[in-house]
PDB file of C-alpha atoms in Angstrom:
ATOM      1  CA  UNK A   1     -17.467-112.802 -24.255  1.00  0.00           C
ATOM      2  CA  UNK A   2     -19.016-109.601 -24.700  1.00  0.00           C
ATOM      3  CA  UNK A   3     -21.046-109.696 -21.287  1.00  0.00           C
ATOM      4  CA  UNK A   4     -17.515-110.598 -19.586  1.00  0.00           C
ATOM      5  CA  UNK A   5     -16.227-107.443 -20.708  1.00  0.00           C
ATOM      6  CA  UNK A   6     -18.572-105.516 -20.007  1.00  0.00           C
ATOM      7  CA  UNK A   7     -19.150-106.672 -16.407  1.00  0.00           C
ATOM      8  CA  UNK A   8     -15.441-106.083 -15.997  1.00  0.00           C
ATOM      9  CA  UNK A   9     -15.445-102.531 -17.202  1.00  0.00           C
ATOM     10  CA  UNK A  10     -18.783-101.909 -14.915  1.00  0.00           C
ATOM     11  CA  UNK A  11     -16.396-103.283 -12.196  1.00  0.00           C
ATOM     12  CA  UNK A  12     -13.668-101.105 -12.690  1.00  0.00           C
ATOM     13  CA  UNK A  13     -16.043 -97.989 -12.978  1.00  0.00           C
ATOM     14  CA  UNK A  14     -17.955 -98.877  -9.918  1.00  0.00           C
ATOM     15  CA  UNK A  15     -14.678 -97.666  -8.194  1.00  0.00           C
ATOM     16  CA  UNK A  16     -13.437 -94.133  -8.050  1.00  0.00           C
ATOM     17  CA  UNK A  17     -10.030 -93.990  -9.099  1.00  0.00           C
ATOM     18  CA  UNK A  18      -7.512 -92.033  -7.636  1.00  0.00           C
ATOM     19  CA  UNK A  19      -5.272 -89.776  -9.297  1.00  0.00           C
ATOM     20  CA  UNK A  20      -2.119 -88.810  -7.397  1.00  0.00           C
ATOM     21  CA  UNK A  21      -0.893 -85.165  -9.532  1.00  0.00           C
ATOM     22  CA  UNK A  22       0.683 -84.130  -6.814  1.00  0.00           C
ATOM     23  CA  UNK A  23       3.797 -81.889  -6.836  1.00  0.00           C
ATOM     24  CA  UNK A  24       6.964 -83.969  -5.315  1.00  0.00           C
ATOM     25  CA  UNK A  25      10.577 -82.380  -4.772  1.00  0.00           C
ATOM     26  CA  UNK A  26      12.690 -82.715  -8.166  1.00  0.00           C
ATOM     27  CA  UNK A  27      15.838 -81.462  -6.487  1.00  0.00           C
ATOM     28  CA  UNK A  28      17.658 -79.958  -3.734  1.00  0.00           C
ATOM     29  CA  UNK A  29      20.635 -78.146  -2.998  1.00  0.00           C
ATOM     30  CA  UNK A  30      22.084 -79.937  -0.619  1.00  0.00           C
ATOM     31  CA  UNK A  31      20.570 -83.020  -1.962  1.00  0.00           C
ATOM     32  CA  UNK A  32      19.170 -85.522   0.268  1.00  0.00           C
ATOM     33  CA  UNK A  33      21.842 -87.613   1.985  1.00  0.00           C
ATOM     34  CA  UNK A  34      24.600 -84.841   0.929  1.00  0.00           C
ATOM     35  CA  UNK A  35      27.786 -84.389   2.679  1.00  0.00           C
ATOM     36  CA  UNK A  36      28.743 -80.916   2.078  1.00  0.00           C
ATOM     37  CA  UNK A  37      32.277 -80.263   2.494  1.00  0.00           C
ATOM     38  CA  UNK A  38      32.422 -75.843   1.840  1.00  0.00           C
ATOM     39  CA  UNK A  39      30.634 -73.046   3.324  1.00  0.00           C
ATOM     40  CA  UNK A  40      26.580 -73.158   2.826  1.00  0.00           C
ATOM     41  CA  UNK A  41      24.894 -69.738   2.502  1.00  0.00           C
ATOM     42  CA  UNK A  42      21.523 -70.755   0.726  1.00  0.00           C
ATOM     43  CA  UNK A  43      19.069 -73.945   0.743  1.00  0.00           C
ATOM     44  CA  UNK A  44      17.184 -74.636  -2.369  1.00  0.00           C
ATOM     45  CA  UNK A  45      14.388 -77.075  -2.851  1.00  0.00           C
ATOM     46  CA  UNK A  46      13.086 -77.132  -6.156  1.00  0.00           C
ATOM     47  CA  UNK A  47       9.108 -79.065  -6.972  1.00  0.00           C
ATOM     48  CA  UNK A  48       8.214 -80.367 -10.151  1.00  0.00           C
ATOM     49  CA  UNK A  49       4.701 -77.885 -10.064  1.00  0.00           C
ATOM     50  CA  UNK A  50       4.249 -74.262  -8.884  1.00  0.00           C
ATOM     51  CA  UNK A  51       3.843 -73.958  -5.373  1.00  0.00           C
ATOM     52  CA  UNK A  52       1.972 -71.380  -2.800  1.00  0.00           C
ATOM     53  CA  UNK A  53       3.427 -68.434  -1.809  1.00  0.00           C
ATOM     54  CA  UNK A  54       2.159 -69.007   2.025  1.00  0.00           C
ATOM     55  CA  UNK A  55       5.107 -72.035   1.884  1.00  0.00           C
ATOM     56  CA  UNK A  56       7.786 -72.558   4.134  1.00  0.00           C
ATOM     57  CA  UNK A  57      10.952 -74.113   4.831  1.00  0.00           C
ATOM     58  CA  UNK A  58      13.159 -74.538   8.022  1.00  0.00           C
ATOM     59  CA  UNK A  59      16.435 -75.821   9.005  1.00  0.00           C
ATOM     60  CA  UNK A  60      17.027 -77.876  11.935  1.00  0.00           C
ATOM     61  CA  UNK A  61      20.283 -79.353  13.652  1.00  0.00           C
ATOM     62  CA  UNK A  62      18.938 -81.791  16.158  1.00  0.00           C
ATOM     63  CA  UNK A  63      15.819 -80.213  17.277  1.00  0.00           C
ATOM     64  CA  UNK A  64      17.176 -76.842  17.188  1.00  0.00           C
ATOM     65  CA  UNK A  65      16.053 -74.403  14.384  1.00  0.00           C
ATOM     66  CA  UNK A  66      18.655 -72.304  12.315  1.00  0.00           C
ATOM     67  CA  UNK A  67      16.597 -69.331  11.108  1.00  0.00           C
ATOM     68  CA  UNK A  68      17.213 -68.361   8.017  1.00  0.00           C
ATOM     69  CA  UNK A  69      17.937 -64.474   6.828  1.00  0.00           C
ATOM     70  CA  UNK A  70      14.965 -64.498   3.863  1.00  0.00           C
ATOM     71  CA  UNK A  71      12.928 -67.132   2.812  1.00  0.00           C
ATOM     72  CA  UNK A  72      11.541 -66.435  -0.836  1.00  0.00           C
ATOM     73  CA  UNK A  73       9.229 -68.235  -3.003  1.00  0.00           C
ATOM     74  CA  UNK A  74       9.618 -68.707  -6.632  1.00  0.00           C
ATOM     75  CA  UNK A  75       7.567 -70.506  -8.804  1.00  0.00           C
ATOM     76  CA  UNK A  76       8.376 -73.804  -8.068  1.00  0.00           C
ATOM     77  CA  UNK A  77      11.224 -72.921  -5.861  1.00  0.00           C
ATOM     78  CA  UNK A  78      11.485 -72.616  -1.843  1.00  0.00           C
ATOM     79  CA  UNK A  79      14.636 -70.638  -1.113  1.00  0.00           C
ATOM     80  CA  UNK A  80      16.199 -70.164   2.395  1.00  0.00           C
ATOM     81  CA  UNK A  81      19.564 -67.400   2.562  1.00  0.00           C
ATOM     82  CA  UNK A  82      21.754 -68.038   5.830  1.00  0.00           C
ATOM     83  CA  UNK A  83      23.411 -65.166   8.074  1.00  0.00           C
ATOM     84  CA  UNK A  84      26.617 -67.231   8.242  1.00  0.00           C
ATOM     85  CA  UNK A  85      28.359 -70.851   6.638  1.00  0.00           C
ATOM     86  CA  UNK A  86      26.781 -73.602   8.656  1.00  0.00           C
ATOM     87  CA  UNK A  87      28.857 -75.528  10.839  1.00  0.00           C
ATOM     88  CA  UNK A  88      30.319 -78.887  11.028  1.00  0.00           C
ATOM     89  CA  UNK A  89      26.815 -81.506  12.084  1.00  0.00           C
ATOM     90  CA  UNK A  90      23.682 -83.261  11.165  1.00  0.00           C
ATOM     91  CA  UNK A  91      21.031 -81.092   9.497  1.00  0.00           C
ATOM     92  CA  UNK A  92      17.923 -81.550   7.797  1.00  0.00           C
ATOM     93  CA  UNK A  93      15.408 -79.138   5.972  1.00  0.00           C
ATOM     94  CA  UNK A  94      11.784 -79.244   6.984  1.00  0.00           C
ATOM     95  CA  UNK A  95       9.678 -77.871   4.236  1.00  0.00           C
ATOM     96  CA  UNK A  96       5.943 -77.243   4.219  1.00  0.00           C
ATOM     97  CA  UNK A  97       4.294 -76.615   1.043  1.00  0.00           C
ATOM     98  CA  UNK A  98       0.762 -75.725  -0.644  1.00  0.00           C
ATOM     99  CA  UNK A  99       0.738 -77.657  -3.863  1.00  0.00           C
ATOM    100  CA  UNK A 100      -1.463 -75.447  -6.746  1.00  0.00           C
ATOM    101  CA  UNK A 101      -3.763 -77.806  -6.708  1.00  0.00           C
ATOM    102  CA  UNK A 102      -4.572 -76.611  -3.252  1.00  0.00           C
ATOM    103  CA  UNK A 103      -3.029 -79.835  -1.213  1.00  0.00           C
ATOM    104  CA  UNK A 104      -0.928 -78.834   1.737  1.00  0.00           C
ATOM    105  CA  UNK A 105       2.701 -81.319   1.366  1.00  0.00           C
ATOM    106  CA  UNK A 106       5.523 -81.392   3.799  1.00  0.00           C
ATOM    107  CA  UNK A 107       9.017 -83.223   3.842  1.00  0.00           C
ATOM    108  CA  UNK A 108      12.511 -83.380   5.251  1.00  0.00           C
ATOM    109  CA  UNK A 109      15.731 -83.229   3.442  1.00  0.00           C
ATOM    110  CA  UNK A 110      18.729 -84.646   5.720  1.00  0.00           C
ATOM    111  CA  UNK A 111      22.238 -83.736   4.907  1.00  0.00           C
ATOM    112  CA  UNK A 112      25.414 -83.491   6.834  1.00  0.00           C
ATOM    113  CA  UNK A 113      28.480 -80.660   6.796  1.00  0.00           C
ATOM    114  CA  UNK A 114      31.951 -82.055   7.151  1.00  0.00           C
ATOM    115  CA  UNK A 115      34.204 -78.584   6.077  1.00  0.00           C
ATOM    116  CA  UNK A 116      37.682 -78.971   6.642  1.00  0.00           C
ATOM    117  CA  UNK A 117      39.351 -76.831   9.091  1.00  0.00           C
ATOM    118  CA  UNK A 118      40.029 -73.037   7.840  1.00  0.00           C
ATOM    119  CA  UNK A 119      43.718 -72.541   7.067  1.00  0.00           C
ATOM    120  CA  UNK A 120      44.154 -70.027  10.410  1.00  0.00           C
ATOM    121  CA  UNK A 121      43.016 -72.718  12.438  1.00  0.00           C
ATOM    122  CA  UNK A 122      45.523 -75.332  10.413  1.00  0.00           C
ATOM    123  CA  UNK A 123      48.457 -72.452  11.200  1.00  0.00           C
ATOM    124  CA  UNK A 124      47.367 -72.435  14.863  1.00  0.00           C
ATOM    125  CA  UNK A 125      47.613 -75.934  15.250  1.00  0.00           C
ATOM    126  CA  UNK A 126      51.073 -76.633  13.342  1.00  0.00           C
ATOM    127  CA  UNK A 127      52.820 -73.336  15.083  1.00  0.00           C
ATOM    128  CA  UNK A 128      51.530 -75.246  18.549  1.00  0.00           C
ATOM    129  CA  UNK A 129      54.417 -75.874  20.649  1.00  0.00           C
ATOM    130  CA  UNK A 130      53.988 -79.123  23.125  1.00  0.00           C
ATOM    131  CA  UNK A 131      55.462 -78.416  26.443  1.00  0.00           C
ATOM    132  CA  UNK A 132      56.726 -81.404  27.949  1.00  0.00           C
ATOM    133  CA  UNK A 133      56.604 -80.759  31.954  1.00  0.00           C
ATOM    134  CA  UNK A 134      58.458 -83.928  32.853  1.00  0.00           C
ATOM    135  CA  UNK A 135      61.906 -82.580  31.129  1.00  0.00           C
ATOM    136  CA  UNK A 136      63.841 -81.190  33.831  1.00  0.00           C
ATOM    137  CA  UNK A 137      67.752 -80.311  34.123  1.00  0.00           C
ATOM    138  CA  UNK A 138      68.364 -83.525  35.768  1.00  0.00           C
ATOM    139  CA  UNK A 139      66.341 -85.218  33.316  1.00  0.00           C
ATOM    140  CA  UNK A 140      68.364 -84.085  30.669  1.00  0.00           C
ATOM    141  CA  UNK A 141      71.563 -84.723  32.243  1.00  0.00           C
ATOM    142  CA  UNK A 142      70.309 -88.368  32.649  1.00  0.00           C
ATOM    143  CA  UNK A 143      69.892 -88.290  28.854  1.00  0.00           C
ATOM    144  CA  UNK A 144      73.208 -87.438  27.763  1.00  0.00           C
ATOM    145  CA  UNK A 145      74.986 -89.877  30.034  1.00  0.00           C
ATOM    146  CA  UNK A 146      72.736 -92.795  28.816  1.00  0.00           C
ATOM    147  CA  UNK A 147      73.550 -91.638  25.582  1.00  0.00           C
ATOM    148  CA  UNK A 148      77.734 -91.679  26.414  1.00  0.00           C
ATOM    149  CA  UNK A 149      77.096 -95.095  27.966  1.00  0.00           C
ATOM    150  CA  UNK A 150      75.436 -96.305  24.930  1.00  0.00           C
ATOM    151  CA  UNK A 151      78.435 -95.115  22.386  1.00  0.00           C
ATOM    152  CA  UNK A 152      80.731 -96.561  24.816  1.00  0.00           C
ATOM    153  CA  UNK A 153      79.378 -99.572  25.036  1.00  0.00           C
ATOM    154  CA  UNK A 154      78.991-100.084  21.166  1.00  0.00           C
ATOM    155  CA  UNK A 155      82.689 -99.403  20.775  1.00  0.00           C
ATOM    156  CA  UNK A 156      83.637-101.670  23.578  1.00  0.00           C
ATOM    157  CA  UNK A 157      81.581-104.768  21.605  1.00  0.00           C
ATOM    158  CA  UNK A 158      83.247-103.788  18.433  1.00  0.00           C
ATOM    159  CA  UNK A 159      86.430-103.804  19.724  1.00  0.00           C
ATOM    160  CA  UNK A 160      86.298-106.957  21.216  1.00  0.00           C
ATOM    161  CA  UNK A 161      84.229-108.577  17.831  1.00  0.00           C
ATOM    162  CA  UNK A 162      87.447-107.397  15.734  1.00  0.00           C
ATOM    163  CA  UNK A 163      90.139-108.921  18.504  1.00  0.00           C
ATOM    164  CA  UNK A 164      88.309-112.099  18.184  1.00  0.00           C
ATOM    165  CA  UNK A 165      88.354-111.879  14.400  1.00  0.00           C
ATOM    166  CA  UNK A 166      92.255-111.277  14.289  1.00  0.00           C
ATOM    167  CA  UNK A 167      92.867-113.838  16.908  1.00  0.00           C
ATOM    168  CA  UNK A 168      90.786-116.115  14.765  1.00  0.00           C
ATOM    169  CA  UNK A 169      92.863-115.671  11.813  1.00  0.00           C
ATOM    170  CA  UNK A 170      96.418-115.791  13.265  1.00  0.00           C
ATOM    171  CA  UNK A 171      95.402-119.317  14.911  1.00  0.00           C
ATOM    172  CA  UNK A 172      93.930-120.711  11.459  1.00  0.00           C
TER     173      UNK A 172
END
């Protein structure tokens, strides 16, 4: 029993084992998958190690990039600031890290940004005043007669519902 064990352990030593210690993202602001629905100003990605200073992070919308106003490292912290809110669209970060242990890492980090319209553009559209080119004098006119046709009409059937009524009465 004692040789089995032993030719097992020589086994397993007889093959370098791997140790993956590398850093991996611990969070993100916007997190992966993240529908943001208010103005964006700053990215965050956070690692669970310390990363290089030499790191870098991007932001893409399709294939185009968005360049950022600073990009600062922190500890374990990549940090993008924006000029302006981002808009409404499909975005992902693209991040590009030196792990302390010296390995070079990269990832993306989709998200999406569905804001709701600003409240000058909801004024704009609710003080909007549809023009309807097909109304015409003569157009109108037609209007009000079908209209005076229509009342007429109804008065005419209800006049003639309540004679036969009456005359149905007197007879029974």
């Amino acid at each position: 029993m004692s040789k089995k064990i032993f030719i097992i352990l020589l086994i397993l030593l007889s093959f370098p084992t791997i140790v993956s210690a590398h850093t991996t993202v611990s969070h993100s602001t916007p997190a992966e998958g993240e529908v943001i629905r208010n103005n964006l100003l700053e990215v965050t990605v956070n690692f669970t190690e310390e990363i290089e200073k030499i790191s870098t992070i991007e932001l893409l919308s399709k294939n185009n990039e968005i360049p950022f106003k600073r990009v600062t490292v922190e500890d374990n912290k990549l940090i993008g600031q924006l000029e302006k809110p981002l808009e409404n669209g499909s975005y992902r970060i693209s991040w590009n890290i030196i792990a302390q242990d010296g390995h070079p890492l990269t990832g993306e980090i989709p998200f999406t940004v569905e804001k709701e319209k600003e409240e000058k553009e909801k004024k704009e559209e609710t003080n909007t005043v549809v023009v309807n080119e097909n109304v015409t004098p003569e157009n109108i006119a037609n209007d009000s007669t079908n209209i005076v046709i229509t009342v007429v009409i109804t008065i005419l059937i209800a006049i003639i519902l309540f004679g036969f009524i009456i005359l149905g009465r007197k007879r029974g």
